[in-house]
Short mmCIF file of C-alpha atoms and ligand atoms in Angstrom, two decimals:
data_model
loop_
_atom_site.label_atom_id
_atom_site.label_comp_id
_atom_site.label_asym_id
_atom_site.label_seq_id
_atom_site.Cartn_x
_atom_site.Cartn_y
_atom_site.Cartn_z
CA MET A 23 -10.69 -7.28 -34.34
CA LYS A 24 -10.29 -8.83 -30.95
CA ALA A 25 -10.73 -6.84 -27.79
CA ASN A 26 -8.61 -7.88 -24.85
CA LYS A 27 -9.34 -7.23 -21.23
CA ILE A 28 -6.65 -6.14 -18.82
CA PRO A 29 -7.53 -6.59 -15.17
CA ILE A 30 -5.69 -4.24 -12.83
CA GLY A 31 -5.73 -4.93 -9.14
CA PRO A 32 -7.12 -5.32 -6.61
CA PHE A 33 -3.67 -5.16 -5.05
CA HIS A 34 -1.10 -2.64 -6.12
CA PRO A 35 2.24 -3.65 -4.84
CA LEU A 36 3.40 -0.20 -3.96
CA LEU A 37 0.75 1.88 -2.38
CA GLU A 38 -2.44 2.48 -0.64
CA GLU A 39 -5.86 1.27 -1.38
CA ALA A 40 -6.91 -1.71 -3.37
CA GLU A 41 -8.98 -0.91 -6.41
CA TYR A 42 -9.99 -3.02 -9.32
CA PHE A 43 -9.96 -1.76 -12.89
CA GLU A 44 -10.61 -3.57 -16.07
CA LEU A 45 -9.29 -1.97 -19.22
CA THR A 46 -10.59 -3.26 -22.52
CA VAL A 47 -7.94 -2.76 -25.13
CA ASP A 48 -7.81 -3.09 -28.86
CA GLY A 49 -4.16 -3.48 -29.73
CA GLU A 50 -2.50 -0.60 -27.96
CA THR A 51 -5.59 1.52 -27.51
CA VAL A 52 -7.91 1.55 -24.53
CA VAL A 53 -11.49 1.23 -25.73
CA ASP A 54 -13.35 0.79 -22.49
CA ILE A 55 -12.79 0.93 -18.77
CA ASP A 56 -14.68 -0.62 -15.93
CA MET A 57 -14.07 -0.34 -12.22
CA GLU A 58 -15.08 -2.00 -9.03
CA ILE A 59 -14.90 -0.31 -5.67
CA GLY A 60 -15.61 -1.48 -2.14
CA TRP A 61 -12.30 -3.04 -1.17
CA MET A 62 -11.81 -0.34 1.41
CA HIS A 63 -15.31 -0.25 2.81
CA ARG A 64 -15.18 -0.02 6.58
CA GLY A 65 -18.67 1.27 7.34
CA HIS A 66 -17.78 4.73 8.62
CA GLU A 67 -21.30 6.11 8.42
CA TYR A 68 -22.62 3.22 10.46
CA ILE A 69 -19.87 3.39 13.09
CA SER A 70 -20.27 7.14 13.36
CA GLU A 71 -23.85 6.72 14.54
CA MET A 72 -22.54 4.80 17.55
CA LYS A 73 -20.03 7.45 18.52
CA THR A 74 -20.48 10.80 20.20
CA PHE A 75 -19.96 13.96 18.18
CA THR A 76 -16.43 14.43 19.47
CA GLN A 77 -15.53 10.80 18.83
CA SER A 78 -16.89 10.92 15.31
CA ILE A 79 -14.40 13.67 14.46
CA TYR A 80 -11.58 11.25 15.24
CA LEU A 81 -13.35 8.57 13.27
CA VAL A 82 -13.71 10.64 10.10
CA GLU A 83 -10.07 11.58 10.44
CA ARG A 84 -9.36 7.95 9.67
CA ILE A 85 -11.37 7.87 6.45
CA CYS A 86 -8.27 8.75 4.55
CA GLY A 87 -4.73 9.14 5.72
CA ILE A 88 -3.83 11.82 3.23
CA CYS A 89 -6.79 14.15 3.69
CA SER A 90 -6.80 13.49 7.38
CA THR A 91 -7.81 17.01 8.29
CA SER A 92 -10.21 17.80 5.47
CA HIS A 93 -12.78 15.31 6.67
CA PRO A 94 -12.68 16.54 10.28
CA ILE A 95 -12.99 20.16 9.11
CA ALA A 96 -16.04 19.33 6.98
CA CYS A 97 -17.44 17.29 9.86
CA VAL A 98 -17.11 20.07 12.44
CA HIS A 99 -18.56 22.53 9.93
CA ALA A 100 -21.59 20.26 9.64
CA ILE A 101 -22.02 20.02 13.41
CA GLU A 102 -21.51 23.76 13.84
CA ASP A 103 -24.03 24.38 11.09
CA ILE A 104 -26.78 22.73 13.18
CA ASP A 105 -26.54 25.37 15.92
CA ASN A 106 -24.75 28.15 14.02
CA ILE A 107 -21.87 27.93 16.46
CA GLU A 108 -19.34 30.75 16.13
CA ILE A 109 -15.68 29.90 16.44
CA PRO A 110 -12.97 32.21 17.83
CA LEU A 111 -10.77 34.09 15.39
CA ARG A 112 -7.54 32.44 16.49
CA ALA A 113 -9.07 29.01 15.99
CA ARG A 114 -10.11 30.01 12.48
CA TYR A 115 -6.53 30.84 11.57
CA ILE A 116 -5.24 27.61 13.06
CA ARG A 117 -7.79 25.56 11.12
CA THR A 118 -6.81 27.22 7.87
CA LEU A 119 -3.12 26.78 8.62
CA VAL A 120 -3.50 23.05 9.25
CA GLY A 121 -5.74 22.62 6.21
CA GLU A 122 -3.31 24.35 3.89
CA LEU A 123 -0.27 22.51 5.22
CA GLU A 124 -2.13 19.35 4.44
CA ARG A 125 -2.72 20.51 0.89
CA ILE A 126 1.02 21.06 0.48
CA HIS A 127 1.92 17.60 1.71
CA SER A 128 -0.82 15.90 -0.29
CA HIS A 129 0.11 17.62 -3.56
CA LEU A 130 3.78 16.84 -2.98
CA LEU A 131 2.90 13.23 -2.41
CA TRP A 132 1.01 13.18 -5.69
CA LEU A 133 3.81 14.93 -7.54
CA GLY A 134 6.29 12.33 -6.35
CA LEU A 135 4.08 9.44 -7.34
CA ALA A 136 3.37 10.93 -10.76
CA GLY A 137 7.11 11.10 -11.30
CA HIS A 138 7.45 7.52 -10.15
CA PHE A 139 4.79 6.28 -12.59
CA ILE A 140 6.48 7.74 -15.61
CA GLY A 141 9.91 6.59 -14.51
CA TYR A 142 11.16 9.81 -12.95
CA ASP A 143 12.22 8.43 -9.62
CA THR A 144 14.34 11.51 -9.01
CA LEU A 145 11.20 13.61 -8.88
CA TRP A 146 9.68 11.09 -6.48
CA MET A 147 12.62 11.23 -4.09
CA TRP A 148 12.80 15.00 -4.29
CA ALA A 149 9.13 15.60 -3.69
CA TRP A 150 9.02 13.19 -0.77
CA LYS A 151 12.19 14.58 0.69
CA TYR A 152 10.71 18.06 0.81
CA ARG A 153 7.47 16.69 2.15
CA GLU A 154 9.26 15.75 5.37
CA PRO A 155 9.62 19.36 6.61
CA VAL A 156 5.85 19.75 6.21
CA LEU A 157 5.29 16.71 8.39
CA GLU A 158 7.76 18.18 10.83
CA MET A 159 5.66 21.35 10.98
CA PHE A 160 2.67 19.18 11.80
CA GLU A 161 4.67 17.57 14.54
CA ILE A 162 5.49 20.97 15.98
CA ILE A 163 1.88 22.15 15.78
CA SER A 164 -0.01 19.06 16.86
CA GLY A 165 2.51 16.53 18.10
CA ASN A 166 1.70 14.08 15.34
CA ARG A 167 3.09 13.51 11.89
CA ASN A 168 -0.26 12.36 10.54
CA HIS A 169 -3.72 12.23 12.05
CA TYR A 170 -3.32 15.50 13.88
CA GLY A 171 -6.52 15.43 15.94
CA MET A 172 -6.73 19.21 15.84
CA MET A 173 -10.42 19.79 15.15
CA ARG A 174 -13.12 20.21 17.78
CA VAL A 175 -16.67 21.44 17.59
CA GLY A 176 -16.36 25.15 18.34
CA GLY A 177 -12.64 25.54 17.68
CA VAL A 178 -9.43 23.59 17.70
CA ALA A 179 -7.92 21.21 20.23
CA GLN A 180 -4.46 22.71 20.60
CA ASP A 181 -3.00 26.16 20.40
CA VAL A 182 0.07 26.94 18.36
CA ASP A 183 2.82 27.76 20.80
CA PRO A 184 3.92 31.39 20.10
CA ALA A 185 7.51 30.41 20.85
CA LYS A 186 7.42 27.96 17.95
CA LEU A 187 6.28 30.49 15.36
CA ILE A 188 9.81 31.46 14.34
CA GLU A 189 10.69 27.85 13.76
CA LEU A 190 7.54 27.34 11.69
CA HIS A 191 8.40 30.40 9.60
CA LYS A 192 11.86 28.98 9.00
CA HIS A 193 10.46 25.67 7.85
CA LEU A 194 8.07 27.46 5.53
CA ASP A 195 10.88 29.53 3.98
CA MET A 196 12.81 26.37 3.31
CA ILE A 197 9.81 24.64 1.76
CA GLU A 198 9.06 27.66 -0.42
CA LYS A 199 12.59 27.79 -1.79
CA LYS A 200 12.50 24.14 -2.69
CA MET A 201 9.00 24.38 -4.13
CA VAL A 202 9.97 27.19 -6.47
CA MET A 203 12.88 25.04 -7.58
CA ILE A 204 10.70 21.97 -8.15
CA ALA A 205 8.04 24.05 -9.92
CA LYS A 206 10.67 25.43 -12.26
CA ALA A 207 12.21 22.03 -12.87
CA ALA A 208 8.84 20.42 -13.52
CA LYS A 209 7.68 23.17 -15.86
CA ASP A 210 10.89 23.54 -17.83
CA ASP A 211 11.76 19.90 -18.25
CA PRO A 212 11.36 19.08 -21.96
CA VAL A 213 10.85 15.35 -21.34
CA LEU A 214 8.16 15.88 -18.76
CA ARG A 215 6.43 18.35 -21.01
CA SER A 216 6.34 16.14 -24.08
CA ARG A 217 5.48 13.08 -22.00
CA LEU A 218 2.48 14.67 -20.32
CA LYS A 219 1.22 17.35 -22.69
CA GLY A 220 -1.97 16.31 -24.45
CA VAL A 221 -2.16 13.02 -22.52
CA GLY A 222 -5.48 11.93 -21.01
CA VAL A 223 -7.42 15.07 -21.84
CA LEU A 224 -10.55 15.68 -19.81
CA THR A 225 -12.45 18.28 -21.81
CA HIS A 226 -14.33 21.13 -20.20
CA GLU A 227 -17.69 19.57 -21.19
CA ALA A 228 -16.73 16.18 -19.76
CA ALA A 229 -15.48 17.77 -16.56
CA VAL A 230 -18.84 19.48 -16.14
CA ALA A 231 -20.83 16.41 -17.19
CA TYR A 232 -19.05 14.15 -14.71
CA CYS A 233 -19.33 16.80 -11.96
CA THR A 234 -15.62 16.55 -11.24
CA VAL A 235 -14.22 18.64 -8.42
CA GLY A 236 -10.90 19.97 -7.20
CA PRO A 237 -7.71 20.16 -9.24
CA THR A 238 -9.17 17.66 -11.71
CA SER A 239 -11.85 20.13 -12.76
CA ARG A 240 -9.73 23.24 -12.33
CA ALA A 241 -7.23 21.87 -14.85
CA SER A 242 -10.13 21.59 -17.32
CA GLY A 243 -11.19 25.19 -16.91
CA VAL A 244 -13.98 24.66 -14.38
CA PRO A 245 -13.26 27.24 -11.70
CA GLY A 246 -14.96 25.65 -8.67
CA ASP A 247 -13.10 26.11 -5.40
CA VAL A 248 -15.04 25.98 -2.14
CA ARG A 249 -12.39 28.04 -0.39
CA LEU A 250 -13.26 31.03 -2.55
CA ASP A 251 -16.86 30.33 -3.46
CA GLU A 252 -18.08 29.82 0.06
CA PRO A 253 -15.30 30.88 2.39
CA THR A 254 -15.29 29.38 5.85
CA ASP A 255 -12.72 29.58 8.63
CA ALA A 256 -10.11 32.18 7.74
CA TYR A 257 -10.32 31.90 3.97
CA ASP A 258 -12.08 35.25 3.62
CA LEU A 259 -9.35 36.89 5.70
CA VAL A 260 -6.37 35.77 3.66
CA ASP A 261 -5.71 36.45 0.03
CA PHE A 262 -4.77 33.90 -2.54
CA GLU A 263 -5.58 33.10 -6.10
CA ARG A 264 -7.75 30.59 -7.80
CA ILE A 265 -5.65 28.43 -10.09
CA VAL A 266 -7.49 27.47 -13.28
CA LEU A 267 -5.93 26.11 -16.46
CA PRO A 268 -7.73 25.36 -19.73
CA ASN A 269 -6.32 22.21 -21.33
CA GLY A 270 -7.41 19.35 -19.09
CA ASP A 271 -4.41 17.14 -19.83
CA VAL A 272 -2.14 15.53 -17.28
CA TYR A 273 0.43 18.28 -17.68
CA ASP A 274 -2.10 20.94 -16.70
CA LYS A 275 -3.15 18.89 -13.71
CA LEU A 276 0.46 18.77 -12.62
CA VAL A 277 0.91 22.52 -13.07
CA VAL A 278 -2.34 23.28 -11.22
CA ARG A 279 -1.10 21.28 -8.24
CA VAL A 280 2.36 22.82 -8.26
CA LEU A 281 0.90 26.34 -8.41
CA GLU A 282 -1.56 25.48 -5.66
CA ILE A 283 1.32 24.45 -3.42
CA ILE A 284 2.80 27.89 -3.86
CA GLU A 285 -0.57 29.55 -3.12
CA SER A 286 -0.93 27.37 -0.03
CA ILE A 287 2.48 28.47 1.21
CA LYS A 288 1.27 32.06 0.80
CA ILE A 289 -1.83 31.33 2.89
CA CYS A 290 0.21 29.55 5.58
CA ARG A 291 2.55 32.50 5.84
CA GLN A 292 -0.35 34.92 6.29
CA CYS A 293 -1.88 32.67 8.95
CA LEU A 294 1.40 32.40 10.83
CA SER A 295 1.84 36.19 10.86
CA LYS A 296 -1.72 36.64 12.08
CA LEU A 297 -1.15 34.12 14.86
CA GLU A 298 1.55 36.44 16.20
CA THR A 299 -0.95 39.23 16.79
CA VAL A 300 -4.37 37.61 17.15
CA THR A 301 -4.82 36.34 20.66
CA GLY A 302 -7.79 34.95 22.51
CA PRO A 303 -9.45 31.63 23.16
CA ILE A 304 -9.20 28.76 20.73
CA LEU A 305 -12.27 26.81 21.75
CA ASN A 306 -15.88 27.78 22.40
CA ASN A 307 -17.35 25.48 24.94
CA VAL A 308 -20.24 23.70 23.26
CA LYS A 309 -22.46 21.89 25.74
CA GLU A 310 -25.29 20.64 23.61
CA ILE A 311 -26.23 20.11 20.03
CA SER A 312 -29.89 20.77 19.42
CA PRO A 313 -32.01 18.62 17.09
CA GLY A 314 -31.59 19.50 13.45
CA GLU A 315 -29.41 18.92 10.47
CA GLY A 316 -26.31 20.53 9.12
CA ILE A 317 -23.97 20.36 6.19
CA GLY A 318 -20.27 21.02 6.02
CA ARG A 319 -18.09 21.60 2.99
CA TYR A 320 -14.39 21.93 2.64
CA GLU A 321 -11.98 22.02 -0.25
CA ALA A 322 -9.80 18.97 0.36
CA PRO A 323 -6.62 18.56 -1.70
CA ARG A 324 -8.58 16.41 -4.15
CA GLY A 325 -11.75 18.47 -4.29
CA GLU A 326 -14.82 19.28 -2.33
CA VAL A 327 -15.67 17.02 0.59
CA PHE A 328 -19.18 17.13 1.89
CA HIS A 329 -20.56 16.01 5.25
CA TYR A 330 -24.18 15.85 6.34
CA ILE A 331 -25.12 15.30 9.96
CA ARG A 332 -28.53 14.94 11.56
CA SER A 333 -28.90 15.27 15.30
CA ASP A 334 -31.85 14.42 17.52
CA GLY A 335 -30.66 16.40 20.52
CA THR A 336 -28.62 13.58 22.10
CA ASN A 337 -24.85 13.50 22.00
CA ARG A 338 -24.72 11.23 18.95
CA PRO A 339 -25.42 11.90 15.29
CA ILE A 340 -28.35 9.82 14.09
CA ARG A 341 -27.27 10.10 10.48
CA HIS A 342 -23.87 10.96 9.11
CA LYS A 343 -23.36 11.05 5.38
CA VAL A 344 -19.97 11.56 3.76
CA ARG A 345 -19.25 12.34 0.15
CA ALA A 346 -15.59 12.28 -0.75
CA PRO A 347 -14.15 13.96 -3.86
CA SER A 348 -12.63 10.86 -5.42
CA TYR A 349 -16.06 9.33 -5.62
CA VAL A 350 -17.05 11.81 -8.32
CA ASN A 351 -13.62 12.13 -9.90
CA ILE A 352 -13.05 8.42 -10.54
CA PRO A 353 -15.92 8.00 -13.06
CA SER A 354 -14.31 10.69 -15.21
CA PHE A 355 -11.85 8.01 -16.34
CA LYS A 356 -14.59 7.02 -18.76
CA ALA A 357 -14.06 10.34 -20.50
CA SER A 358 -10.30 10.69 -20.19
CA CYS A 359 -9.01 7.14 -20.67
CA ILE A 360 -10.88 6.01 -23.75
CA GLY A 361 -8.87 6.17 -26.94
CA ILE A 362 -5.44 6.60 -25.37
CA PRO A 363 -2.54 4.13 -25.58
CA ILE A 364 -2.06 1.75 -22.64
CA ALA A 365 1.28 3.33 -21.80
CA ASP A 366 -0.58 6.54 -20.99
CA ALA A 367 -3.40 4.89 -19.08
CA LEU A 368 -1.46 4.60 -15.84
CA ILE A 369 -0.56 8.26 -15.53
CA THR A 370 -4.05 9.28 -16.64
CA LEU A 371 -5.59 7.13 -13.93
CA ALA A 372 -3.18 8.61 -11.43
CA SER A 373 -3.61 12.20 -12.60
CA VAL A 374 -6.95 12.49 -10.84
CA ASP A 375 -5.13 11.73 -7.60
CA PRO A 376 -7.80 9.30 -6.54
CA CYS A 377 -7.37 7.79 -3.14
CA TYR A 378 -5.57 4.84 -4.62
CA CYS A 379 -2.33 4.69 -6.39
CA CYS A 380 -1.86 2.00 -8.90
CA THR A 381 1.74 1.42 -9.63
CA GLU A 382 4.15 -1.24 -10.62
CA ARG A 383 2.16 -4.35 -10.94
CA SER A 384 2.18 -7.35 -13.09
CA ILE A 385 -1.07 -7.53 -14.94
CA LYS A 386 -2.31 -10.05 -17.37
CA ILE A 387 -3.75 -9.71 -20.80
CA ILE A 388 -6.36 -12.37 -21.27
CA ASP A 389 -7.57 -13.01 -24.77
CA LYS A 390 -10.71 -14.79 -25.80
CA ASN A 391 -9.08 -18.21 -25.64
CA HIS A 392 -7.96 -17.44 -22.11
CA ASP A 393 -4.34 -17.66 -23.08
CA SER A 394 -2.75 -15.10 -20.93
CA CYS A 395 0.47 -13.26 -21.19
CA SER A 396 2.11 -11.05 -18.65
CA PHE A 397 2.06 -7.34 -19.30
CA ASP A 398 3.69 -4.78 -17.09
CA LEU A 399 1.82 -1.50 -17.20
CA ILE A 400 4.36 0.58 -15.36
CA LYS A 401 7.10 -0.76 -17.57
CA ALA A 402 5.18 0.33 -20.65
CA SER A 403 4.71 3.77 -19.13
CA ARG A 404 8.39 4.11 -18.33
CA GLU A 405 9.54 2.83 -21.69
CA LYS A 406 7.53 5.55 -23.37
CA THR A 407 9.23 8.21 -21.22
CA GLU A 408 12.61 6.69 -22.05
CA GLN A 409 11.79 6.80 -25.73
CA ILE A 410 10.77 10.47 -25.57
CA ARG A 411 13.96 11.24 -23.67
CA ARG A 412 16.04 9.60 -26.38
CA GLU A 413 14.23 11.45 -29.15
CA ILE A 414 14.72 14.79 -27.42
CA ASN A 415 18.38 14.12 -26.81
CA ALA A 416 18.84 13.08 -30.43
CA ASP A 417 17.53 16.41 -31.71
CA MET B 24 16.69 -23.22 9.00
CA GLY B 25 19.30 -21.13 10.82
CA TRP B 26 21.67 -20.90 7.90
CA TYR B 27 18.85 -19.98 5.57
CA ASN B 28 17.55 -17.20 7.79
CA LYS B 29 21.02 -15.73 8.13
CA ARG B 30 21.31 -15.42 4.39
CA LEU B 31 17.82 -13.99 4.19
CA ALA B 32 18.69 -11.32 6.72
CA LYS B 33 21.33 -9.85 4.45
CA SER B 34 18.71 -8.36 2.20
CA LEU B 35 15.02 -8.54 2.98
CA TRP B 36 12.63 -8.00 0.12
CA VAL B 37 9.33 -6.62 1.16
CA PHE B 38 5.90 -6.81 -0.40
CA HIS B 39 3.12 -4.65 0.88
CA ILE B 40 -0.62 -5.19 0.79
CA SER B 41 -3.32 -3.01 2.20
CA GLY B 42 -6.34 -4.71 3.69
CA SER B 43 -8.77 -1.81 4.14
CA PRO B 44 -6.57 0.66 6.02
CA CYS B 45 -6.95 4.43 5.97
CA ASN B 46 -3.78 4.33 3.86
CA ASN B 47 -1.79 6.45 6.27
CA CYS B 48 0.13 3.41 7.39
CA ASP B 49 0.86 2.63 3.76
CA ILE B 50 2.19 6.10 3.14
CA GLU B 51 4.42 5.87 6.16
CA ILE B 52 5.75 2.58 4.79
CA LEU B 53 6.57 4.34 1.52
CA ASP B 54 8.15 7.14 3.50
CA LEU B 55 10.67 4.60 4.74
CA LEU B 56 12.04 4.32 1.23
CA THR B 57 12.55 8.02 0.64
CA PRO B 58 15.72 9.94 1.46
CA ARG B 59 14.95 10.86 5.09
CA TYR B 60 14.70 7.28 6.35
CA ASP B 61 16.02 5.29 3.41
CA VAL B 62 15.80 1.68 4.52
CA GLU B 63 17.41 0.56 1.30
CA ARG B 64 20.71 1.10 3.05
CA LEU B 65 19.75 -1.87 5.26
CA GLY B 66 19.18 -4.00 2.19
CA ILE B 67 15.42 -3.66 2.34
CA LYS B 68 13.66 -3.29 -0.95
CA LEU B 69 10.02 -2.99 -1.89
CA VAL B 70 9.24 -5.45 -4.65
CA GLY B 71 6.38 -5.59 -7.12
CA SER B 72 5.47 -9.23 -6.77
CA ILE B 73 4.72 -11.44 -3.82
CA ARG B 74 6.77 -14.20 -5.41
CA HIS B 75 9.95 -12.24 -4.80
CA ALA B 76 9.19 -11.32 -1.23
CA ASP B 77 10.66 -12.45 2.10
CA VAL B 78 8.51 -10.18 4.23
CA LEU B 79 4.85 -9.35 3.84
CA LEU B 80 3.64 -6.08 5.32
CA VAL B 81 -0.07 -5.88 5.98
CA THR B 82 -2.16 -2.94 7.13
CA GLY B 83 -5.83 -2.37 7.78
CA ILE B 84 -8.80 -4.10 9.29
CA PHE B 85 -9.31 -6.68 6.50
CA ASN B 86 -12.86 -6.23 5.33
CA GLN B 87 -14.97 -9.15 4.21
CA LYS B 88 -14.35 -8.49 0.56
CA ILE B 89 -10.60 -8.27 0.72
CA ALA B 90 -9.87 -11.03 3.27
CA PRO B 91 -10.06 -13.93 0.74
CA LYS B 92 -7.69 -12.05 -1.56
CA ILE B 93 -5.20 -11.52 1.24
CA LYS B 94 -5.34 -15.21 2.01
CA LYS B 95 -4.75 -16.01 -1.63
CA ILE B 96 -1.74 -13.70 -1.81
CA TYR B 97 -0.29 -15.34 1.28
CA GLU B 98 -0.74 -18.74 -0.25
CA GLN B 99 1.13 -17.64 -3.36
CA ALA B 100 4.11 -16.47 -1.35
CA PRO B 101 7.27 -18.55 -1.26
CA LYS B 102 7.83 -19.84 2.27
CA PRO B 103 9.28 -18.94 4.69
CA ILE B 104 7.63 -15.54 4.64
CA PHE B 105 7.46 -13.24 7.66
CA VAL B 106 4.25 -11.32 8.11
CA VAL B 107 4.58 -7.94 9.80
CA ALA B 108 1.35 -6.18 10.74
CA VAL B 109 1.73 -2.41 10.62
CA GLY B 110 -0.64 -0.23 12.59
CA THR B 111 -3.23 -0.54 15.30
CA CYS B 112 -5.84 -1.49 12.70
CA VAL B 113 -4.48 -5.01 12.33
CA SER B 114 -3.78 -5.63 15.98
CA SER B 115 -6.94 -4.26 17.59
CA GLY B 116 -9.18 -2.82 14.92
CA CYS B 117 -8.45 0.79 15.88
CA CYS B 118 -11.68 2.81 15.85
CA PHE B 119 -13.34 0.41 13.45
CA LYS B 120 -14.12 -2.21 16.11
CA GLU B 121 -17.88 -1.85 15.61
CA SER B 122 -17.68 -2.22 11.87
CA TYR B 123 -19.98 -4.78 10.29
CA ASN B 124 -17.52 -5.38 7.51
CA ARG B 125 -14.53 -6.35 9.63
CA VAL B 126 -12.97 -9.78 9.83
CA GLU B 127 -13.18 -10.74 13.49
CA LYS B 128 -9.89 -12.61 13.80
CA ARG B 129 -7.26 -11.41 11.41
CA GLU B 130 -4.82 -14.06 12.59
CA GLU B 131 -7.10 -16.66 11.07
CA VAL B 132 -6.85 -15.09 7.64
CA ILE B 133 -3.06 -15.16 7.65
CA PRO B 134 -0.63 -16.00 10.47
CA ILE B 135 1.00 -12.81 11.73
CA ASP B 136 4.52 -12.89 13.14
CA MET B 137 4.99 -9.37 14.36
CA TYR B 138 2.90 -6.34 15.26
CA VAL B 139 3.97 -2.71 15.03
CA PRO B 140 1.53 -0.63 17.07
CA GLY B 141 0.68 3.01 16.39
CA CYS B 142 -1.82 4.90 14.36
CA PRO B 143 0.17 5.29 12.20
CA PRO B 144 3.45 3.99 13.65
CA LYS B 145 6.30 6.43 13.25
CA PRO B 146 8.87 5.42 10.65
CA GLU B 147 11.38 5.11 13.46
CA SER B 148 9.33 2.42 15.14
CA MET B 149 8.98 0.56 11.85
CA ILE B 150 12.75 0.63 11.45
CA GLU B 151 13.06 -0.71 14.97
CA ALA B 152 10.70 -3.53 14.07
CA VAL B 153 12.82 -4.36 11.05
CA ALA B 154 15.97 -4.29 13.15
CA LYS B 155 14.36 -6.69 15.63
CA LEU B 156 13.34 -8.99 12.82
CA LEU B 157 16.90 -8.97 11.51
CA GLY B 158 18.12 -9.76 15.01
CA VAL B 159 15.82 -12.77 15.23
CA LEU B 160 16.83 -14.01 11.81
CA ASN B 161 20.50 -13.71 12.66
CA GLY B 162 19.83 -15.86 15.69
S1 SF4 C 16 -3.65 2.06 12.22
FE1 SF4 C 16 -4.42 4.15 12.03
S2 SF4 C 16 -3.13 5.07 10.45
FE2 SF4 C 16 -2.89 2.86 10.27
S3 SF4 C 16 -4.40 2.22 8.76
FE3 SF4 C 16 -5.36 2.02 10.77
S4 SF4 C 16 -6.44 3.94 11.09
FE4 SF4 C 16 -4.96 4.28 9.45
#
């Protein structure tokens, strides 16, 4: 029995970050997986120590383009934690609104890419088409499509113009209608169901053992959600449900995300209605940060993000530590990828929604004699979908 | 090479690599392909291999680890290839100027033909960049 190694990466032709994976396969089955990170290392924690508190919020915004408000929220929570700074009620609603809109756009982005990986480009185009109105809402609220720059220590940077609320409501209605449609289409589609059900199962025990967070763990029956467990901002003032599913396969991860989009729309709607009545300042003027340390947590679209900041009384943090959710979710591949066919490996790797998206790439199978042959992972994944589609249609 | 460029301009095939960005630029590039902006109507297509590409899009600050790989990818590309740098990261380093892991001169890693500023640039400005490139190629 000869084990072959398949290197994946570091460049993925389609998207995002470079990552390097090495799958060891025996025939069609994945028997081991190894990964190498560090291609994206930019030294945020080091740079942050040279910036002032306000500047470091903009810096952490640029950790990741998709969760570009989760990091700032966790960061301002950490700074506010040092001095127990209170923030005005209106600012709390605006923070929650921006955070939840981001969850919608991030989950839609994932949904589209998941469709793309298994050869459902229609789903990709749909999901990304309906992601545009969300970005438009961001543009109305903050003036930017991405990197909103909304967070400040003690509140938010910009108010939501009351005259724009009707327009925002309209956008939200439109998104909701489309989301219900996509949710129904994704849940009822027989091909999608048989393609993803039972694929790449992350068991409850493994999810706990690998300390996974976010939708990855919630799809395996681990109910952790920082928004409900330790509510900050306006999360204790709005009502929404915790989405937990038991099976841990890719299909459940998809359903968790789709249902979370609908919950997020609910939260956004409540925030928008509150913004009509709640008035007042949006920013507490914070002059000084006293020496001490603080932690900030926030439920990013991918899971809990954690920031730790130590201050020595000057205007700069002397230590800033960031722990992003993908960092704990990525090792869970060891549990979910082993023993599955290669055609399923791609969607299983993607199902965690790590901050990388490996897609169509030519990879090489190298055997012991270093003869190599080309092997297209995404093609294998799509062919399997095609096969399932044919079987279903034949019945 | 005038005649060659003119033929190239009919349908540009694009390959994209990310050299330590925050991946927002990359997402905006993908956004170009989806129904709202849809650059495929201009003959532009994202391809899966550098060997098929006429245009190379790069993003990010190029950290020390990834710079040699970017160089290697550029060397594998069929020439002529036009390198378009998307985002402030490539042109000025954005907020990562103080980073210890940054390549000081990104032009020395690969020659860059065109910069699109913005953090991230709006899809409209990327389309404008493409239109300008087409204009140059058409002479
Ligand atoms: S220019 Fe801005 S958006 Fe683009 S990769 Fe750099 S930090 Fe991210």
